[in-house]
Amino acid sequence: MAKAAIQAVGINKSFGQGQAMTKAVQNVTFTANFGEMLYVVGPSGSGKTTMLSMISGILRPDSGTVKLLDTDIWSLSSDDLADFRLHKIGFVFQDYHLFPRLTTAENVAIPLILQKRDWDEAIAEAKKDLEIVGLKGRADMPPVSLSGGEQQRVAIARAIISRPDILILDEPTASLDGDTGRNIVSFVRTKILTDKSCIVIITHDSRIYEFADRIVKMEDGKVTDADMENLNAQ
Amino acid sequence: MPGILRIAYKLLINDRAKYAALLVGITFAVFLMIEMTSLFSGILSRSSATVINIGASIWVMDPAIQTVANSIPLPSFMLDEVRSIPGVKYAVPLYSGSALLKLHDGTYQAANVIGLDDTSLFGRPELINGKIEDIFAENAFIAVQDSEFYKLHNPKIGDEFELNEHRGVFVGLAHVASSGLFGIPTLYTTYNRSLQYIPNTRFTITYLLVEPKTPEDVAAIKKAVTADGYLALTHDEFIAKITDFYTYHTGIGTNMMIMTLISFIIGLSISGQTFYTFILENIEKFGALKAIGAKSRELVMMILFQASFVALTGYGIGVGLCSGMIWMARLYLPDYAAIITPMNLSVAFIMVVLIAVLSSYVGVRKVLKIEPFDIFRG
């Protein structure tokens, strides 16, 4: 039986108060296993981002528990939680959020620098990871000089540099054309995913569903295991 | 340098336009603040020039005196009175007044004349040319070779002039610690000759210069002089009184303070606005750093480092520019009365630190407020 990397049980999250209250996530129970590439899909406003934030230690749920790697993350202090994210989770943001004034290698090295690793050592590691994501020779260039697909690869290199157990990608193909998007996800699937890691992708993009091991669908803040064939047909 | 600060440094330096704007703002503010306060220090220092140059421990004067320039003569008996106070080692009279000199080419020049006690020559200046005993020669005057000296047409020893139709001869050239405030040359002669050459009122002693036997005697001497209806101030107290007068009773201090405040506000406006824009442009990236695992205090450290770095660099450049400008100004304007003192530097430094703190405050608040969830939510 596959070991769970992420276990969320009965998590709820509401925003606002009184009549203006919106139940963004309702009693969601959710598991993602090691060696699995899991998609969370659903229309806008379905609660995907809220759930992703709660299971990645960014947004505290109103109730329920979230265990990552057998650690109840919401019982950690804020400093310990930040350290947990830094060492155990890699994030790829929809808009990449690369610093335009830093070089590509410096951007990639940020998690190691936050881990207080030696600067030169961190940059050397970043250059190696840029090679892994196919951006050899771009290390000293600013991210703004790269294409959208290349910037996405830089963001992936930054997410994987500390070899996290869990990788979370938020709409990784949203700003990319079809081929580039597929290439990126294919690359993540074949080069990044291992038996000791778990990848969660939030996406609207049905063109990349074929790379998923499992797809979880969210609607109105509730999660249902989706019918893969149905989704692929959409 | 810790890696996180190195990132902060690179983010700052590589945004050249904003970095330049920040530096210009702070440098300009520092330059103006130091220039203003230096001018004020120069004026204050010159306003007490006579007190500094004579160097007496205690000055006895009329209580109505506000500055060393507007003297009210003391009656002659006060000299004996003060000499009789227990604890007084010696007391000598000093004359200080203005006179109009007729120079050898027929032009007139106002000058400050200091008449030193004939017996002791207490408070005599350091001679750079001539011999001090020549001051006892007939019609003898010693000219101070300072920034106003050229107004006497750069006289040499033996050159003559007229003072109230008396013949005067330069017998020496002297050096003093500080030039006067009013831009006129200074001459030293004996007390009696100054009375003889310059028309006087009934009382003739401008100040009594007193040396106590021990520092402990100062209080008793001051008390005894006060009992006689006069005022005895130590060297430092007299300078403080003059400083106080120019600072609070002439408008100079207020104007300088307003100008310094305006410089501060200009610096704060430019750097505050630029720094705020800088933080706003990077706010999502700071949020992303938080999501990745940066702690709030690390982000605050980054912002404080950036603000401090800009502030200190701007401070250094501002001090350098101001020093250079004062040096240049003195080359062409010998009267230029600006002095950079440790106090000026400290005031400017404190204000720059304040600019850095206030500029970064808004940025720090923004960064502390940004939630990583906002980054995901877009």
XYZ file of C-alpha atoms in Angstrom:
612
model
C 0.000 0.000 0.000
C 1.329 3.452 -0.979
C 2.437 5.628 1.889
C 0.595 8.939 2.294
C 2.624 12.106 1.897
C -0.360 14.383 2.505
C -3.325 13.530 4.712
C -6.031 16.105 5.208
C -8.989 15.097 7.340
C -12.197 17.080 7.601
C -10.702 20.458 6.808
C -12.975 23.465 6.618
C -12.345 27.084 5.764
C -14.729 30.019 5.622
C -14.125 33.664 4.746
C -16.167 36.617 5.932
C -18.762 36.734 8.673
C -22.522 36.590 9.040
C -24.462 36.755 5.806
C -21.280 37.566 3.884
C -19.660 34.296 4.988
C -18.408 32.069 2.201
C -17.607 28.451 2.902
C -14.572 28.018 0.665
C -13.701 24.465 1.724
C -16.180 22.151 3.408
C -15.230 19.026 5.298
C -12.601 17.942 2.801
C -10.713 14.740 3.380
C -7.846 14.255 1.030
C -4.797 12.057 0.622
C -1.809 12.239 -1.717
C 0.737 9.448 -1.775
C 4.442 9.226 -2.387
C 5.288 8.464 -5.991
C 1.987 10.002 -7.070
C 1.269 12.929 -9.338
C -2.101 14.228 -8.244
C -4.168 16.883 -9.932
C -6.733 19.056 -8.220
C -9.141 20.373 -10.791
C -12.335 22.340 -10.713
C -13.878 25.604 -11.857
C -12.856 29.001 -10.546
C -14.113 29.575 -7.020
C -14.376 25.865 -6.293
C -11.899 26.144 -3.403
C -8.820 24.564 -5.041
C -6.432 27.327 -4.041
C -7.816 27.511 -0.512
C -7.391 23.764 -0.075
C -3.922 23.836 -1.584
C -2.950 26.635 0.797
C -4.210 24.691 3.791
C -2.456 21.465 2.871
C 0.808 23.284 2.200
C 0.952 25.086 5.547
C 0.113 28.516 4.222
C -3.492 29.008 5.341
C -4.729 27.704 8.675
C -7.964 25.694 8.384
C -10.870 26.569 10.651
C -11.082 22.919 11.611
C -9.669 19.534 10.632
C -6.120 18.232 10.567
C -3.418 18.265 7.949
C -0.547 15.813 8.185
C 2.377 16.177 5.854
C 4.998 13.429 6.102
C 3.266 12.328 9.311
C 3.659 15.760 10.877
C 0.568 17.626 12.022
C 1.708 20.883 10.426
C -0.871 23.131 12.072
C 0.385 22.131 15.510
C 3.802 23.600 14.659
C 4.861 27.094 15.677
C 4.956 29.637 12.848
C 8.772 29.489 12.714
C 8.777 25.686 12.677
C 6.089 25.682 10.007
C 8.153 28.091 7.872
C 11.149 25.770 8.310
C 8.994 22.791 7.409
C 7.856 24.461 4.177
C 11.419 25.504 3.408
C 12.823 21.998 3.736
C 9.937 19.722 2.802
C 7.736 21.542 0.276
C 8.580 23.050 -3.099
C 6.261 25.651 -4.601
C 5.801 26.629 -8.230
C 3.589 29.681 -8.374
C 1.269 30.477 -11.238
C 3.058 33.767 -11.961
C 6.469 32.256 -11.135
C 7.329 35.173 -8.796
C 10.953 35.333 -9.838
C 12.963 38.368 -8.787
C 13.709 40.284 -11.990
C 16.753 41.983 -10.407
C 18.460 38.707 -9.545
C 20.053 36.343 -12.012
C 18.350 33.086 -12.867
C 20.810 31.131 -10.716
C 20.308 33.482 -7.769
C 16.539 33.048 -8.058
C 16.904 29.291 -8.067
C 19.301 29.369 -5.111
C 16.895 31.281 -2.841
C 15.606 28.250 -0.853
C 19.179 27.151 -0.120
C 20.126 30.699 0.852
C 17.130 30.792 3.195
C 18.466 27.537 4.633
C 21.631 29.528 5.385
C 23.784 27.552 2.972
C 26.988 29.168 1.724
C 26.260 31.576 -1.149
C 28.742 30.138 -3.664
C 27.696 26.594 -2.837
C 24.018 27.525 -3.303
C 24.707 29.178 -6.655
C 26.703 26.136 -7.806
C 23.771 23.871 -6.892
C 21.374 26.223 -8.641
C 23.450 26.014 -11.825
C 23.316 22.216 -11.650
C 19.528 22.295 -11.271
C 19.208 24.746 -14.147
C 21.006 22.145 -16.249
C 18.521 19.531 -15.042
C 15.587 21.667 -16.200
C 17.315 22.292 -19.524
C 18.487 25.835 -18.947
C 22.233 25.380 -19.161
C 23.916 28.653 -20.021
C 21.069 30.792 -18.683
C 22.359 30.959 -15.117
C 23.666 34.508 -15.272
C 20.778 35.936 -17.239
C 17.931 37.830 -15.604
C 14.635 35.888 -15.650
C 12.935 38.631 -17.667
C 15.150 37.772 -20.633
C 13.735 34.229 -20.711
C 10.575 32.992 -22.411
C 7.474 32.025 -20.389
C 8.317 28.327 -20.612
C 11.891 28.973 -19.540
C 10.727 31.075 -16.600
C 8.430 28.220 -15.591
C 11.451 25.909 -15.658
C 13.384 28.364 -13.492
C 10.505 28.333 -11.015
C 10.564 24.528 -11.055
C 14.321 24.507 -10.508
C 13.801 26.810 -7.521
C 11.082 24.516 -6.160
C 13.186 21.357 -6.396
C 16.582 22.707 -5.355
C 16.183 21.692 -1.727
C 14.916 18.271 -2.863
C 11.512 18.598 -1.165
C 9.296 15.609 -0.466
C 6.232 17.436 -1.703
C 6.063 19.626 -4.798
C 3.067 21.881 -5.314
C 2.427 23.510 -8.672
C -0.272 26.121 -9.021
C -1.658 26.326 -12.581
C 1.757 25.516 -14.100
C 0.511 25.753 -17.678
C -1.772 28.776 -17.332
C 0.584 31.196 -19.084
C 2.056 28.727 -21.553
C 1.046 27.564 -24.991
C -0.198 23.998 -25.344
C 3.050 22.336 -26.404
C 5.185 24.149 -23.880
C 2.707 23.354 -21.117
C 2.676 19.694 -21.998
C 6.463 19.617 -22.187
C 6.785 21.210 -18.780
C 4.382 18.794 -17.093
C 5.887 15.865 -18.926
C 9.293 16.973 -17.707
C 8.040 17.203 -14.118
C 6.474 13.790 -14.417
C 9.534 12.055 -15.858
C 12.415 13.936 -14.260
C 11.172 15.224 -10.933
C 8.675 12.684 -9.631
C 10.267 9.830 -7.697
C 9.021 7.148 -5.325
C 10.042 9.411 -2.463
C 8.190 12.483 -3.622
C 4.633 13.565 -4.207
C 3.498 16.155 -6.699
C 0.227 18.068 -6.442
C -0.855 20.179 -9.378
C -3.744 22.598 -9.413
C -4.940 23.122 -12.943
C -7.787 23.975 -15.270
C -5.885 22.677 -18.256
C -7.443 19.484 -19.560
C -4.594 19.121 -22.115
C -2.309 17.875 -19.368
C -4.689 15.488 -17.598
C -2.985 12.513 -19.263
C 0.066 12.936 -17.014
C -1.876 12.551 -13.770
C -1.926 9.408 -11.653
C -5.094 10.584 -9.989
C -7.364 13.561 -10.350
C -9.359 15.084 -7.553
C -12.217 17.306 -8.514
C -13.437 20.180 -6.405
C -16.781 21.851 -6.626
C -18.344 24.327 -4.226
C -15.635 23.675 -1.665
C -16.137 19.912 -1.700
C -13.852 17.299 -3.129
C -14.754 14.212 -5.095
C -12.505 11.642 -6.690
C -13.062 12.334 -10.357
C -13.728 9.950 -13.143
C -10.465 10.070 -15.127
C -12.046 9.016 -18.367
C -14.754 11.605 -18.074
C -12.265 14.317 -17.326
C -10.003 13.316 -20.168
C -12.984 13.427 -22.447
C -13.825 16.991 -21.363
C 27.441 38.867 4.581
C 24.545 36.469 5.291
C 22.903 35.204 2.095
C 19.543 36.813 2.809
C 21.206 40.229 3.145
C 23.158 39.591 -0.029
C 19.864 39.027 -1.825
C 18.542 42.271 -0.323
C 21.711 44.071 -1.455
C 21.405 42.751 -5.003
C 17.705 43.576 -5.226
C 18.547 47.128 -4.205
C 21.684 47.710 -6.258
C 20.372 46.082 -9.424
C 17.347 48.364 -9.489
C 19.587 51.176 -10.622
C 16.966 53.845 -11.203
C 15.463 53.509 -7.734
C 18.826 53.073 -6.075
C 20.030 56.269 -7.740
C 16.848 58.113 -6.734
C 17.223 56.926 -3.137
C 20.882 57.928 -3.036
C 20.209 61.330 -4.575
C 17.417 61.980 -2.073
C 19.453 61.050 0.968
C 22.678 62.622 -0.272
C 20.870 65.864 -1.007
C 19.216 65.867 2.406
C 22.504 65.118 4.198
C 24.314 67.741 2.159
C 21.754 70.400 3.044
C 21.523 69.368 6.697
C 25.282 69.414 7.200
C 25.694 72.625 5.224
C 23.021 74.370 7.295
C 24.263 73.150 10.648
C 27.895 73.797 9.673
C 27.109 77.365 8.757
C 25.385 77.763 12.083
C 28.326 76.211 13.918
C 30.671 78.527 12.047
C 28.604 81.557 13.020
C 28.430 80.447 16.652
C 32.134 79.741 16.791
C 32.941 83.154 15.342
C 30.486 84.901 17.613
C 32.559 83.726 20.572
C 35.909 84.388 18.888
C 37.109 86.932 21.471
C 36.262 84.615 24.363
C 37.992 81.682 22.669
C 41.083 83.680 21.666
C 41.622 85.448 25.008
C 41.100 82.233 26.937
C 40.449 83.648 30.423
C 38.931 81.321 33.015
C 36.381 83.822 34.328
C 34.888 86.873 32.626
C 33.348 89.627 34.729
C 30.805 91.801 32.937
C 27.640 93.809 33.211
C 24.655 91.434 33.618
C 22.939 93.042 30.613
C 25.601 91.798 28.207
C 24.281 89.308 25.664
C 27.244 88.871 23.335
C 30.915 89.666 23.499
C 30.386 92.360 20.858
C 27.898 94.594 22.690
C 29.947 95.435 25.733
C 28.871 97.648 28.619
C 31.954 99.105 30.338
C 32.656 98.400 33.993
C 33.724 101.037 36.514
C 37.418 101.037 37.398
C 36.767 100.203 41.041
C 35.500 96.805 40.003
C 39.070 95.840 39.147
C 40.176 96.408 42.752
C 36.941 94.930 44.044
C 37.446 91.700 42.102
C 41.144 91.513 42.981
C 40.137 91.651 46.615
C 37.833 88.618 46.394
C 39.377 85.645 48.220
C 40.206 82.932 45.723
C 41.188 85.312 42.925
C 44.726 84.622 41.762
C 44.782 87.652 39.524
C 42.378 89.906 37.658
C 43.191 92.138 34.678
C 41.179 94.574 32.554
C 40.424 94.009 28.893
C 39.363 96.526 26.318
C 37.366 95.367 23.317
C 35.880 97.811 20.849
C 35.599 98.894 17.254
C 37.655 101.506 15.502
C 37.968 102.956 12.039
C 41.457 102.713 10.583
C 42.755 104.932 7.809
C 45.100 102.762 5.802
C 48.247 103.953 4.026
C 46.383 104.388 0.716
C 43.784 106.636 2.340
C 40.982 104.058 2.489
C 39.104 103.347 5.698
C 38.605 99.986 7.278
C 36.697 99.090 10.430
C 38.613 96.893 12.870
C 38.125 95.243 16.204
C 40.703 96.467 18.717
C 41.611 94.370 21.744
C 43.470 96.172 24.508
C 45.480 93.789 26.686
C 46.492 94.482 30.267
C 49.727 96.508 30.033
C 51.453 94.587 32.794
C 50.652 91.003 32.026
C 49.501 91.105 28.367
C 47.097 88.384 29.490
C 45.257 86.893 26.507
C 47.973 87.829 24.006
C 47.827 86.051 20.677
C 50.440 83.675 19.304
C 52.847 85.730 17.182
C 53.839 84.418 13.782
C 55.952 87.437 12.924
C 57.532 90.000 15.251
C 58.187 90.032 19.001
C 55.529 90.441 21.685
C 57.558 93.019 23.624
C 57.310 95.345 20.634
C 53.680 95.916 21.639
C 55.089 98.319 24.236
C 56.740 100.374 21.504
C 55.255 103.704 20.536
C 51.989 103.429 18.530
C 52.364 99.653 18.377
C 49.619 97.325 17.182
C 49.659 93.636 16.331
C 47.465 92.531 13.430
C 45.808 89.137 13.401
C 46.623 87.317 10.198
C 43.296 85.621 9.604
C 40.768 85.553 6.774
C 40.085 89.284 7.309
C 43.737 90.289 7.244
C 43.689 91.165 3.550
C 41.245 93.976 4.343
C 44.186 95.791 5.949
C 45.931 95.449 2.555
C 48.175 92.673 3.869
C 50.450 94.964 5.930
C 54.010 94.069 6.851
C 55.779 94.899 10.083
C 56.531 98.607 10.088
C 53.570 99.590 7.924
C 51.594 102.492 9.304
C 47.971 103.537 9.577
C 45.897 106.167 11.320
C 43.364 105.684 14.093
C 41.482 108.787 15.193
C 44.369 110.858 13.843
C 46.841 108.860 15.910
C 49.656 107.153 14.134
C 49.607 103.377 14.387
C 52.360 100.929 13.426
C 52.108 97.228 12.832
C 54.799 95.625 15.014
C 53.749 92.014 14.689
C 51.482 89.558 12.974
C 49.597 87.044 15.063
C 47.591 83.916 14.777
C 44.374 83.259 16.731
C 42.146 80.243 17.109
C 39.020 81.843 15.691
C 38.184 84.818 13.460
C 35.423 87.211 14.409
C 31.845 87.076 13.189
C 31.565 90.512 11.662
C 34.128 90.218 8.901
C 36.510 92.873 10.148
C 40.228 92.557 10.986
C 41.417 92.355 14.591
C 44.230 94.367 16.135
C 45.867 93.838 19.513
C 47.454 96.598 21.530
C 47.834 97.484 25.180
C 44.864 98.397 27.326
C 46.094 101.936 27.961
C 46.889 102.602 24.321
C 43.435 101.456 23.274
C 41.906 103.961 25.707
C 44.228 106.625 24.414
C 43.424 105.991 20.736
C 39.725 105.214 20.854
C 37.128 107.607 22.270
C 35.557 106.125 25.365
C 32.738 106.470 27.823
C 33.234 107.301 31.515
C 33.864 103.680 32.387
C 36.481 101.983 30.265
C 36.948 98.364 31.278
C 35.073 96.179 28.822
C 35.695 92.959 30.727
C 37.619 91.855 33.739
C 39.554 88.665 33.173
C 39.942 86.604 36.294
C 42.038 83.594 37.129
C 40.931 81.680 40.250
C 43.479 80.171 42.609
C 41.770 76.797 42.338
C 38.766 75.537 40.366
C 36.899 75.275 43.674
C 37.146 79.063 44.071
C 35.058 79.729 40.962
C 31.703 79.461 42.725
C 32.722 81.849 45.507
C 34.117 84.377 43.009
C 30.900 84.266 40.982
C 28.870 84.752 44.127
C 30.962 87.729 45.263
C 30.759 89.400 41.838
C 26.999 88.869 41.750
C 26.749 90.509 45.168
C 28.352 93.593 43.610
C 25.647 93.696 40.925
C 27.784 92.276 38.133
C 28.071 88.934 36.438
C 30.975 86.484 36.449
C 30.886 83.678 33.906
C 33.345 80.935 33.242
C 34.801 80.638 29.743
C 32.300 77.903 28.815
C 29.349 79.703 30.388
C 30.104 82.857 28.475
C 30.302 80.946 25.177
C 27.035 79.214 26.049
C 25.417 82.595 26.780
C 26.554 83.991 23.423
C 25.458 80.807 21.633
C 22.128 81.008 23.371
C 21.685 84.598 22.247
C 22.425 83.880 18.581
C 20.367 80.696 18.630
C 17.223 81.978 20.280
C 17.232 85.783 20.072
C 18.401 86.632 16.578
C 16.337 84.381 14.297
C 19.508 82.796 12.940
C 18.974 79.629 14.969
C 15.302 79.405 14.050
C 16.027 79.901 10.355
C 18.771 77.303 10.396
C 16.518 74.894 12.245
C 13.728 75.419 9.716
C 16.133 74.888 6.814
C 17.511 71.744 8.435
C 13.973 70.487 8.979
C 13.077 71.234 5.359
C 16.164 69.307 4.230
C 15.037 66.417 6.408
C 11.535 66.522 4.945
C 12.897 66.658 1.388
C 15.131 63.665 2.068
C 12.326 61.794 3.750
C 9.885 62.552 0.935
C 12.207 61.445 -1.848
C 13.588 58.371 -0.142
C 10.312 57.429 1.548
C 8.369 57.600 -1.692
C 11.032 55.760 -3.688
C 11.524 53.092 -1.059
C 7.790 52.550 -0.777
C 7.527 52.078 -4.550
C 10.496 49.724 -4.396
C 8.782 47.588 -1.749
C 5.429 47.695 -3.556
C 7.049 46.450 -6.758
C 8.552 43.520 -4.910
C 5.730 42.837 -2.485
C 4.506 39.715 -4.288
C 8.035 38.395 -4.395
C 8.340 38.955 -0.669
C 5.058 37.042 -0.314
C 6.507 34.236 -2.418
C 9.579 34.180 -0.166
C 7.256 33.820 2.819
C 5.483 30.919 1.123
C 8.809 29.250 0.352
C 9.783 29.453 4.003
C 11.295 32.860 4.773
C 10.404 34.089 8.235
C 8.885 37.522 8.694
C 11.897 38.710 10.688
C 14.200 37.735 7.810
C 12.146 39.849 5.415
C 12.169 42.717 7.904
C 15.945 42.332 8.154
C 16.198 42.559 4.362
C 14.217 45.799 4.283
C 16.080 47.339 7.203
C 19.373 46.368 5.611
C 18.366 47.992 2.326
C 17.216 51.158 4.071
C 20.352 51.305 6.247
C 22.635 50.633 3.307
C 21.121 53.436 1.252
C 21.063 55.764 4.242
C 24.703 55.180 5.167
C 25.911 55.389 1.574
C 23.948 58.600 1.064
C 25.269 59.906 4.358
C 28.867 59.216 3.334
C 28.443 60.849 -0.057
C 26.575 63.794 1.474
C 29.295 64.391 4.086
C 31.979 64.091 1.404
C 30.212 66.523 -0.922
C 29.599 69.019 1.854
C 33.212 68.838 3.063
C 34.401 69.321 -0.509
C 32.105 72.269 -1.024
C 33.209 73.964 2.202
C 36.850 73.367 1.269
C 36.249 74.848 -2.192
C 34.314 77.775 -0.768
C 37.133 78.586 1.634
C 39.597 78.684 -1.240
C 37.654 81.500 -2.856
C 35.838 83.040 0.131
C 38.185 83.293 3.110
C 35.333 84.653 5.266
C 33.197 81.562 4.686
C 32.091 80.623 8.184
C 31.150 76.947 8.008
C 32.620 74.368 10.348
C 31.766 70.679 10.288
C 31.775 69.572 13.898
C 31.157 66.122 15.400
C 27.823 67.564 16.554
C 26.792 68.466 12.958
C 27.763 65.011 11.785
C 25.854 63.413 14.649
C 22.723 65.492 14.015
C 22.798 64.619 10.296
C 23.452 60.968 11.128
C 20.523 60.811 13.530
C 18.273 62.445 10.930
C 19.441 60.034 8.243
C 18.765 57.096 10.551
C 15.326 58.592 11.148
C 14.771 58.871 7.387
C 15.816 55.222 6.990
C 13.563 54.087 9.840
C 10.539 56.056 8.635
C 11.069 55.053 4.996
C 11.374 51.391 5.865
C 8.508 51.474 8.375
C 5.838 51.492 5.673
C 7.693 48.803 3.735
C 8.060 46.637 6.822
C 4.341 46.973 7.546
C 3.491 45.975 3.983
C 5.780 42.964 4.083
C 4.482 41.830 7.464
C 0.918 42.151 6.183
C 1.367 40.212 2.951
C 0.113 36.644 3.317
C 1.534 33.843 1.180
C -2.082 32.867 0.568
C -2.501 36.162 -1.326
C 0.227 34.968 -3.694
C -1.670 31.777 -4.482
C -4.933 33.617 -4.737
C -3.304 36.081 -7.168
